Amino acid sequence: MSSAAAPPAAVPATAARDRSVRATVAFAAAAMLVSYLPLSAVNGVLGTIGRGAGAGTGDLQWVVDAFTVALTGAVLAGGALAERRGRRRVTIVGLALTGLGSSVGFVAGGVSGVAGIRVLWVGQGLAGLGAGLVMSATLALVAATAPSPQARTRAIAVWAAANVVGLGAGPFLSGAITELAGWRWLFPPIVGCAALVAAVGAACSREVAGHRTGTRDRLGRLLGTAGIVVLVFGVIRGGSAGWHDPAALFALAAGVVALVAFLVVESRSEAPTLRPSLFTFPGFTAAAIAATVALFTVIGVVFAVSLVLAGAHVGDLAIAARLGCLFAGNAIASVLAGLVQTRYGSRPVLVAGLLVAVGGLVTLLSTDAGELAGMAGLSWRLALVGAGCGTVVATSTAVAVQSVPASLAGMAGTANSVVRQLGGALGPAVVGGVLSPHTVGTTGAVHACVVVLLVVLGTATLAVCGVLAAARR
């Protein structure tokens, strides 16, 4: 009697577990989407923000990089914090910081001149800290919640797609709101969304405890964060003041020294944030290179197109529509990549994404003045770039995690997120330096930026193919 009754009793338990997993993955994806809105929303209206404040390209670069640099630093600390304090709890704290940073952004819109841009930097930095905590905690939450390797791959694909959708939703939000009410009003909806997702997540998802560790690697995280911040500052300073500028040269040298010191400290730490030995796994190395250049390309293209179209007197909503094509291709491809990689494997899909992105940049080199200002001529080219980079973002985490032993999977996922965000921080820093000597609003400005992006992406694609080919021998 008891053995016959067991199977029916197991069915509700399995169904309840599946519902809990779906709710937790949905919470993680929604949190990731919302946490990216402060970055993506300002991307579409940088020209409007700059004109209203009388700000230059260097000031606008830090509107983006204050977020991405803070995010990168928080990712380094967020994984360990989530392990000690609980992954859902850290996600909610990250959403609170997202809301706080967006509130500061709203205040910045009421401060006139370049001073308002400085206040906006603070808000973007706070929001970036929140996004970094959300990114680390939700990735760990999704990986720990999934009941099988196949389910984990699907859940990570959903999580990565939320990254992409968050990047794509912002320009539409900001374009519509800015034309109706001014750019400061794009922030209150983000505050509301962050509060809603945090409340629903606290009520409907389950906590997943991590492994508490005694060593917290504070020195390593400090060196890593400082190295990234100073390096990005050096790139921005060099682009605006010239590469002979002493401050730029000192910052670049100091950034490299700090990052080398970070690797030395990590190699000797008992509980490192990032094990340098991860780079001895070819799949992880290939994924890290691909992830870095994917976000470098996306954020770089968005930064360039936003400023160039604004300089050509294209409206905010029209700019959002063009950028929306990039992000639509990004989002659709990331979802499809998550499905296709389960059949063909993550590595071939990763390489295919890189090749598509290279092809998209090549087509951008052929744009003339009419196509640049028009919707049809630019949209499909941006969609192609977005599709390639979306495929890379969706598969790089899976490649990184699958390429290392299970005990290092969490660290590999976090490291992949860190290098991806480093690429996102360097994108506007490098592109801004290219734009400075050119007249914003011209095809020459676009082509100059695309050439630089194409050289970086093409070189990285060759490197990824070489690393993966060598690993198969």
Coordinates of C-alpha atoms in Angstrom, one line a residue:
M1 CA 0.0 0.0 0.0
S2 CA 2.7 2.5 1.0
S3 CA 4.8 1.8 -2.1
A4 CA 1.8 2.2 -4.4
A5 CA 0.9 5.6 -2.9
A6 CA 4.5 7.0 -3.2
P7 CA 4.4 7.9 -6.9
P8 CA 1.3 10.1 -6.8
A9 CA 2.7 11.9 -3.7
A10 CA 5.9 12.6 -5.6
V11 CA 4.1 14.4 -8.5
P12 CA 2.9 17.4 -6.5
A13 CA 6.3 17.7 -4.9
T14 CA 8.0 17.8 -8.4
A15 CA 5.4 20.2 -9.7
A16 CA 6.0 22.5 -6.7
R17 CA 9.8 22.3 -7.2
D18 CA 9.4 23.2 -10.9
R19 CA 7.2 26.2 -10.1
S20 CA 9.7 27.4 -7.5
V21 CA 12.6 27.0 -10.1
R22 CA 10.6 29.0 -12.7
A23 CA 9.7 31.7 -10.2
T24 CA 13.3 32.1 -9.1
V25 CA 14.6 32.2 -12.7
A26 CA 11.9 34.7 -13.7
F27 CA 12.9 36.9 -10.7
A28 CA 16.6 36.7 -11.6
A29 CA 15.9 37.6 -15.2
A30 CA 13.6 40.5 -14.3
A31 CA 16.1 41.9 -11.8
M32 CA 18.9 41.7 -14.5
L33 CA 16.7 43.4 -17.0
V34 CA 15.7 46.3 -14.7
S35 CA 19.3 46.8 -13.4
Y36 CA 20.5 47.5 -16.9
L37 CA 17.9 50.2 -17.6
P38 CA 19.9 53.2 -16.1
L39 CA 22.7 52.4 -18.6
S40 CA 20.6 51.7 -21.7
A41 CA 18.1 54.6 -21.0
V42 CA 20.8 57.3 -21.1
N43 CA 22.6 55.7 -24.1
G44 CA 19.8 56.8 -26.4
V45 CA 19.7 60.4 -25.3
L46 CA 23.3 61.3 -24.7
G47 CA 23.2 64.0 -27.4
T48 CA 20.2 65.6 -25.7
I49 CA 21.9 65.5 -22.3
G50 CA 25.1 66.9 -23.6
R51 CA 23.3 69.8 -25.5
G52 CA 21.3 70.7 -22.4
A53 CA 24.3 70.8 -20.1
G54 CA 26.8 72.1 -22.5
A55 CA 28.9 69.0 -21.9
G56 CA 31.6 67.6 -24.1
T57 CA 32.3 64.1 -25.3
G58 CA 34.5 63.3 -22.3
D59 CA 31.8 64.3 -19.8
L60 CA 29.3 62.1 -21.7
Q61 CA 31.7 59.1 -21.7
W62 CA 31.6 59.1 -17.9
V63 CA 27.8 59.1 -17.9
V64 CA 28.2 55.6 -19.4
D65 CA 31.4 54.6 -17.8
A66 CA 30.5 55.6 -14.3
F67 CA 27.9 52.8 -14.6
T68 CA 30.0 50.2 -16.3
V69 CA 33.1 50.7 -14.2
A70 CA 31.1 50.6 -10.9
L71 CA 29.3 47.5 -12.2
T72 CA 32.6 45.7 -13.0
G73 CA 34.0 46.5 -9.5
A74 CA 30.8 45.3 -7.9
V75 CA 30.8 42.1 -9.8
L76 CA 34.2 41.3 -8.3
A77 CA 32.8 41.7 -4.8
G78 CA 29.2 40.6 -5.5
G79 CA 29.9 36.9 -6.0
A80 CA 31.6 36.5 -2.6
L81 CA 28.9 38.7 -0.9
A82 CA 26.1 36.6 -2.4
E83 CA 27.8 33.4 -1.1
R84 CA 28.0 34.8 2.5
R85 CA 24.7 36.7 2.7
G86 CA 22.4 34.8 0.4
R87 CA 21.8 35.3 -3.4
R88 CA 18.3 36.5 -3.3
R89 CA 19.0 39.0 -0.5
V90 CA 22.0 40.5 -2.4
T91 CA 19.9 40.7 -5.5
I92 CA 17.3 42.8 -3.6
V93 CA 20.0 45.0 -2.2
G94 CA 21.3 45.5 -5.8
L95 CA 17.8 46.5 -6.9
A96 CA 17.6 49.0 -4.1
L97 CA 20.9 50.6 -5.2
T98 CA 19.5 50.7 -8.8
G99 CA 16.5 52.6 -7.5
L100 CA 18.7 54.9 -5.4
G101 CA 21.0 55.7 -8.3
S102 CA 18.0 56.4 -10.6
S103 CA 16.6 58.8 -8.0
V104 CA 19.9 60.7 -8.0
G105 CA 19.7 60.7 -11.8
F106 CA 16.3 62.4 -11.5
V107 CA 17.7 65.0 -9.2
A108 CA 20.6 65.6 -11.6
G109 CA 18.2 66.6 -14.3
G110 CA 17.2 69.6 -12.2
V111 CA 20.8 70.8 -11.8
S112 CA 21.9 73.2 -14.6
G113 CA 25.1 73.0 -16.6
V114 CA 27.9 70.6 -16.3
A115 CA 27.3 70.3 -12.5
G116 CA 24.2 68.3 -13.4
I117 CA 26.4 65.9 -15.4
R118 CA 28.6 65.4 -12.3
V119 CA 25.5 64.6 -10.2
L120 CA 24.4 62.2 -12.9
W121 CA 27.8 60.5 -12.7
V122 CA 27.1 59.8 -9.0
G123 CA 23.7 58.4 -9.8
Q124 CA 25.0 56.2 -12.6
G125 CA 27.8 54.9 -10.3
L126 CA 25.3 53.9 -7.6
A127 CA 23.1 52.2 -10.2
G128 CA 26.2 50.4 -11.6
L129 CA 27.0 49.1 -8.1
G130 CA 23.5 47.8 -7.9
A131 CA 23.7 46.2 -11.3
G132 CA 27.0 44.5 -10.4
L133 CA 25.5 43.0 -7.3
V134 CA 22.4 41.9 -9.2
M135 CA 24.5 40.3 -12.0
S136 CA 26.7 38.3 -9.6
A137 CA 23.9 37.2 -7.3
T138 CA 21.4 36.3 -10.0
L139 CA 23.9 34.3 -12.0
A140 CA 24.7 32.3 -8.9
L141 CA 21.0 32.0 -8.1
V142 CA 20.1 30.7 -11.5
A143 CA 23.0 28.2 -11.5
A144 CA 22.2 26.9 -8.1
T145 CA 18.5 26.6 -8.7
A146 CA 18.5 24.7 -11.9
P147 CA 18.0 20.9 -11.2
S148 CA 20.2 19.6 -14.1
P149 CA 23.0 20.6 -16.4
Q150 CA 20.5 21.0 -19.3
A151 CA 18.2 23.1 -17.2
R152 CA 21.1 25.2 -16.1
T153 CA 22.1 25.9 -19.7
R154 CA 18.5 27.0 -20.5
A155 CA 18.3 29.1 -17.4
I156 CA 21.6 30.8 -18.1
A157 CA 20.4 31.5 -21.6
V158 CA 17.2 33.2 -20.2
W159 CA 19.3 35.2 -17.8
A160 CA 21.7 36.3 -20.6
A161 CA 18.7 37.2 -22.8
A162 CA 17.4 39.4 -20.0
N163 CA 20.8 41.2 -20.1
V164 CA 20.2 41.9 -23.8
V165 CA 16.6 43.0 -23.4
G166 CA 17.5 45.3 -20.6
L167 CA 20.1 47.0 -22.9
G168 CA 17.5 47.3 -25.7
A169 CA 14.5 48.5 -23.7
G170 CA 16.2 51.6 -22.4
P171 CA 16.4 53.7 -25.6
F172 CA 12.7 53.3 -26.3
L173 CA 11.9 54.3 -22.8
S174 CA 14.2 57.3 -22.8
G175 CA 13.4 58.4 -26.4
A176 CA 9.6 58.6 -25.8
I177 CA 9.9 60.2 -22.3
T178 CA 12.6 62.7 -23.3
E179 CA 10.5 64.1 -26.2
L180 CA 7.5 64.4 -24.0
A181 CA 8.9 65.6 -20.7
G182 CA 12.7 65.9 -20.6
W183 CA 15.4 63.4 -19.9
R184 CA 15.2 63.6 -16.1
W185 CA 11.8 61.9 -16.2
L186 CA 13.2 58.7 -17.6
F187 CA 14.4 57.7 -14.1
P188 CA 11.2 57.5 -12.1
P189 CA 9.9 54.5 -14.1
I190 CA 13.1 52.7 -13.4
V191 CA 12.7 53.4 -9.6
G192 CA 9.2 51.9 -9.8
C193 CA 10.3 48.9 -11.7
A194 CA 13.2 48.1 -9.3
A195 CA 10.8 48.4 -6.3
L196 CA 8.2 46.1 -8.0
V197 CA 10.7 43.4 -9.0
A198 CA 12.3 43.5 -5.5
A199 CA 8.9 43.1 -3.8
V200 CA 7.7 40.4 -6.0
G201 CA 11.0 38.5 -5.8
A202 CA 11.0 38.6 -2.1
A203 CA 7.5 37.2 -2.0
C204 CA 7.6 34.6 -4.7
S205 CA 11.2 33.3 -5.2
R206 CA 13.2 31.2 -2.8
E207 CA 16.5 32.0 -1.1
V208 CA 19.6 29.9 -2.1
A209 CA 22.3 29.9 0.5
G210 CA 25.9 30.0 -0.5
H211 CA 29.1 28.7 1.1
R212 CA 30.5 31.0 3.7
T213 CA 34.2 31.5 3.5
G214 CA 36.5 33.1 6.0
T215 CA 38.9 34.7 3.6
R216 CA 37.3 37.6 1.8
D217 CA 40.1 38.6 -0.6
R218 CA 39.6 42.3 0.0
L219 CA 43.0 43.3 -1.3
G220 CA 42.4 41.4 -4.6
R221 CA 39.1 43.0 -5.2
L222 CA 40.5 46.4 -4.3
L223 CA 43.4 46.0 -6.8
G224 CA 41.1 44.7 -9.5
T225 CA 38.6 47.5 -9.2
A226 CA 41.2 50.2 -8.9
G227 CA 43.0 48.8 -12.0
I228 CA 39.9 48.9 -14.1
V229 CA 38.8 52.4 -13.0
V230 CA 42.3 53.9 -13.5
L231 CA 42.7 52.1 -16.9
V232 CA 39.4 53.4 -18.2
F233 CA 40.2 56.9 -17.0
G234 CA 43.5 56.7 -18.8
V235 CA 41.8 55.7 -22.1
I236 CA 39.2 58.5 -21.8
R237 CA 41.8 61.1 -20.9
G238 CA 44.1 60.0 -23.7
G239 CA 41.3 60.3 -26.2
S240 CA 40.3 63.8 -25.1
A241 CA 43.7 65.4 -24.1
G242 CA 46.0 63.4 -26.4
W243 CA 48.0 60.3 -25.8
H244 CA 51.1 62.4 -24.9
D245 CA 49.2 63.8 -21.9
P246 CA 51.1 63.0 -18.7
A247 CA 47.9 62.2 -16.7
A248 CA 46.8 59.8 -19.4
L249 CA 50.1 58.0 -19.6
F250 CA 50.4 57.8 -15.8
A251 CA 46.8 56.4 -15.5
L252 CA 47.4 53.8 -18.2
A253 CA 50.6 52.6 -16.5
A254 CA 49.1 52.6 -13.0
G255 CA 46.1 50.7 -14.3
V256 CA 48.2 48.0 -15.9
V257 CA 50.4 47.8 -12.7
A258 CA 47.3 47.4 -10.5
L259 CA 45.8 44.7 -12.7
V260 CA 49.1 42.8 -12.7
A261 CA 49.3 43.1 -9.0
F262 CA 45.7 41.8 -8.8
L263 CA 46.7 38.7 -10.7
V264 CA 49.7 38.1 -8.5
V265 CA 47.6 38.5 -5.3
E266 CA 44.9 36.2 -6.7
S267 CA 47.5 33.5 -7.6
R268 CA 48.6 33.4 -3.9
S269 CA 45.2 33.8 -2.3
E270 CA 43.6 30.8 -0.5
A271 CA 40.2 32.0 -1.6
P272 CA 40.7 34.2 -4.7
T273 CA 38.0 36.1 -6.4
L274 CA 39.5 35.1 -9.7
R275 CA 42.0 32.3 -10.2
P276 CA 44.5 33.2 -12.9
S277 CA 44.7 29.4 -13.6
L278 CA 41.2 29.7 -15.2
F279 CA 43.0 31.0 -18.3
T280 CA 44.8 27.7 -18.8
F281 CA 41.4 26.3 -19.9
P282 CA 41.1 27.1 -23.7
G283 CA 37.3 27.2 -23.7
F284 CA 37.3 29.7 -20.8
T285 CA 39.9 31.9 -22.5
A286 CA 38.0 31.9 -25.7
A287 CA 34.8 32.8 -24.0
A288 CA 36.5 35.6 -22.0
I289 CA 37.9 37.2 -25.2
A290 CA 34.5 36.9 -27.0
A291 CA 32.5 38.3 -24.1
T292 CA 34.9 41.3 -23.8
V293 CA 34.7 42.3 -27.4
A294 CA 31.0 41.6 -27.7
L295 CA 30.0 44.2 -25.2
F296 CA 32.9 46.5 -26.3
T297 CA 31.3 46.5 -29.8
V298 CA 27.7 46.9 -28.7
I299 CA 28.3 49.8 -26.2
G300 CA 30.8 51.3 -28.6
V301 CA 28.4 51.3 -31.5
V302 CA 25.5 52.6 -29.4
F303 CA 27.6 55.4 -28.0
A304 CA 28.9 56.4 -31.5
V305 CA 25.5 56.2 -33.2
S306 CA 23.7 58.1 -30.5
L307 CA 26.1 61.0 -30.6
V308 CA 26.5 61.1 -34.3
L309 CA 22.8 61.0 -35.0
A310 CA 22.1 63.7 -32.4
G311 CA 24.8 65.8 -34.2
A312 CA 22.9 65.2 -37.4
H313 CA 19.8 66.6 -35.7
V314 CA 17.9 63.3 -35.6
G315 CA 15.3 63.3 -32.8
D316 CA 15.5 61.2 -29.6
L317 CA 12.7 58.9 -30.5
A318 CA 14.1 58.4 -34.0
I319 CA 17.5 57.6 -32.5
A320 CA 15.8 55.1 -30.2
A321 CA 14.1 53.4 -33.1
R322 CA 17.4 52.9 -34.9
L323 CA 19.1 51.6 -31.8
G324 CA 16.1 49.5 -31.2
C325 CA 16.9 47.6 -34.3
L326 CA 20.3 46.7 -32.9
F327 CA 18.8 45.6 -29.7
A328 CA 15.9 43.7 -31.3
G329 CA 18.5 41.7 -33.3
N330 CA 20.4 41.3 -30.1
A331 CA 17.5 40.0 -28.1
I332 CA 16.1 37.7 -30.8
A333 CA 19.5 36.2 -31.5
S334 CA 20.3 35.7 -27.8
V335 CA 17.1 33.7 -27.3
L336 CA 17.6 31.6 -30.5
A337 CA 21.2 31.0 -29.5
G338 CA 20.1 29.6 -26.2
L339 CA 18.0 27.1 -28.1
V340 CA 20.5 26.3 -30.8
Q341 CA 23.4 25.7 -28.5
T342 CA 21.6 22.8 -26.9
R343 CA 21.7 21.0 -30.2
Y344 CA 24.9 22.1 -31.8
G345 CA 27.0 23.0 -28.8
S346 CA 28.0 26.4 -27.4
R347 CA 31.4 26.8 -29.0
P348 CA 30.3 26.7 -32.7
V349 CA 27.4 29.1 -31.9
L350 CA 29.8 31.4 -30.2
V351 CA 32.1 31.5 -33.2
A352 CA 29.1 32.0 -35.6
G353 CA 28.0 35.0 -33.5
L354 CA 31.5 36.6 -33.8
L355 CA 31.5 36.2 -37.6
V356 CA 28.0 37.7 -37.9
A357 CA 29.0 40.7 -35.8
V358 CA 32.1 41.2 -38.0
G359 CA 29.9 41.1 -41.1
G360 CA 27.6 43.7 -39.5
L361 CA 30.4 46.1 -38.9
V362 CA 31.7 45.7 -42.5
T363 CA 28.3 46.7 -43.8
L364 CA 28.3 49.8 -41.6
L365 CA 31.5 50.9 -43.4
S366 CA 29.4 51.3 -46.6
T367 CA 26.9 53.8 -45.2
D368 CA 26.6 57.1 -46.9
A369 CA 25.1 60.3 -45.5
G370 CA 21.6 59.5 -46.7
E371 CA 21.6 56.0 -45.2
L372 CA 23.0 57.3 -42.0
A373 CA 20.1 59.7 -41.5
G374 CA 17.5 57.3 -42.9
M375 CA 15.8 54.5 -41.0
A376 CA 16.0 51.7 -43.6
G377 CA 19.6 52.1 -44.6
L378 CA 20.9 52.0 -41.0
S379 CA 18.5 49.7 -39.2
W380 CA 19.3 46.4 -40.9
R381 CA 23.1 47.0 -40.4
L382 CA 22.6 47.7 -36.7
A383 CA 20.4 44.6 -36.4
L384 CA 23.1 42.5 -37.9
V385 CA 25.7 43.8 -35.4
G386 CA 23.2 43.2 -32.6
A387 CA 22.4 39.7 -33.7
G388 CA 26.0 38.7 -33.7
C389 CA 26.9 40.2 -30.4
G390 CA 23.7 38.9 -28.8
T391 CA 24.6 35.4 -29.8
V392 CA 28.1 35.8 -28.3
V393 CA 26.7 37.2 -25.0
A394 CA 24.2 34.4 -24.7
T395 CA 26.7 31.6 -25.3
S396 CA 29.9 32.9 -23.8
T397 CA 28.9 32.3 -20.2
A398 CA 27.8 28.7 -21.0
V399 CA 31.2 28.1 -22.8
A400 CA 33.1 29.5 -19.8
V401 CA 31.2 27.5 -17.2
Q402 CA 31.3 24.2 -19.3
S403 CA 35.1 24.5 -19.9
V404 CA 36.2 24.3 -16.3
P405 CA 35.7 21.8 -13.4
A406 CA 32.4 22.0 -11.6
S407 CA 34.1 23.4 -8.5
L408 CA 35.2 26.4 -10.5
A409 CA 32.0 26.9 -12.5
G410 CA 30.7 29.8 -10.3
M411 CA 34.0 31.6 -10.4
A412 CA 34.2 31.1 -14.2
G413 CA 30.8 32.6 -14.7
T414 CA 31.6 35.6 -12.5
A415 CA 35.0 36.1 -14.3
N416 CA 33.2 36.0 -17.6
S417 CA 30.8 38.7 -16.4
V418 CA 33.8 40.8 -15.2
V419 CA 35.6 40.8 -18.5
R420 CA 32.4 41.4 -20.4
Q421 CA 31.7 44.5 -18.4
L422 CA 35.3 45.6 -18.8
G423 CA 34.7 45.5 -22.5
G424 CA 31.6 47.6 -22.0
A425 CA 33.5 50.2 -20.1
L426 CA 36.2 50.4 -22.7
G427 CA 33.8 50.7 -25.6
P428 CA 32.7 54.3 -25.0
A429 CA 36.2 55.2 -23.7
V430 CA 37.8 54.2 -27.0
V431 CA 35.0 55.3 -29.3
G432 CA 34.9 58.7 -27.5
G433 CA 38.6 59.2 -28.2
V434 CA 38.0 58.4 -31.9
L435 CA 35.1 60.8 -32.1
S436 CA 36.8 63.8 -30.6
P437 CA 38.9 64.8 -33.7
H438 CA 35.9 64.3 -36.0
T439 CA 32.9 66.4 -36.7
V440 CA 30.0 64.7 -34.9
G441 CA 27.1 64.0 -37.3
T442 CA 29.1 63.0 -40.3
T443 CA 29.7 59.7 -42.0
G444 CA 33.4 60.2 -41.5
A445 CA 32.8 60.0 -37.7
V446 CA 30.9 56.8 -38.0
H447 CA 33.4 55.2 -40.3
A448 CA 36.3 56.1 -38.0
C449 CA 34.6 54.5 -35.1
V450 CA 33.6 51.4 -37.1
V451 CA 37.2 50.9 -38.3
V452 CA 38.5 50.8 -34.8
L453 CA 35.7 48.5 -33.6
L454 CA 36.3 46.2 -36.6
V455 CA 40.0 45.9 -36.0
V456 CA 39.4 44.9 -32.3
L457 CA 36.5 42.5 -33.1
G458 CA 38.2 40.9 -36.1
T459 CA 41.5 40.4 -34.2
A460 CA 39.5 38.9 -31.3
T461 CA 37.6 36.6 -33.6
L462 CA 40.8 35.2 -35.1
A463 CA 42.2 34.7 -31.5
V464 CA 39.0 32.8 -30.4
C465 CA 39.1 30.6 -33.5
G466 CA 42.8 29.9 -32.9
V467 CA 42.4 29.1 -29.2
L468 CA 39.5 26.7 -29.8
A469 CA 41.2 25.0 -32.8
A470 CA 44.4 24.5 -30.7
A471 CA 42.3 22.9 -28.0
R472 CA 40.9 20.3 -30.4
R473 CA 44.3 19.0 -31.4

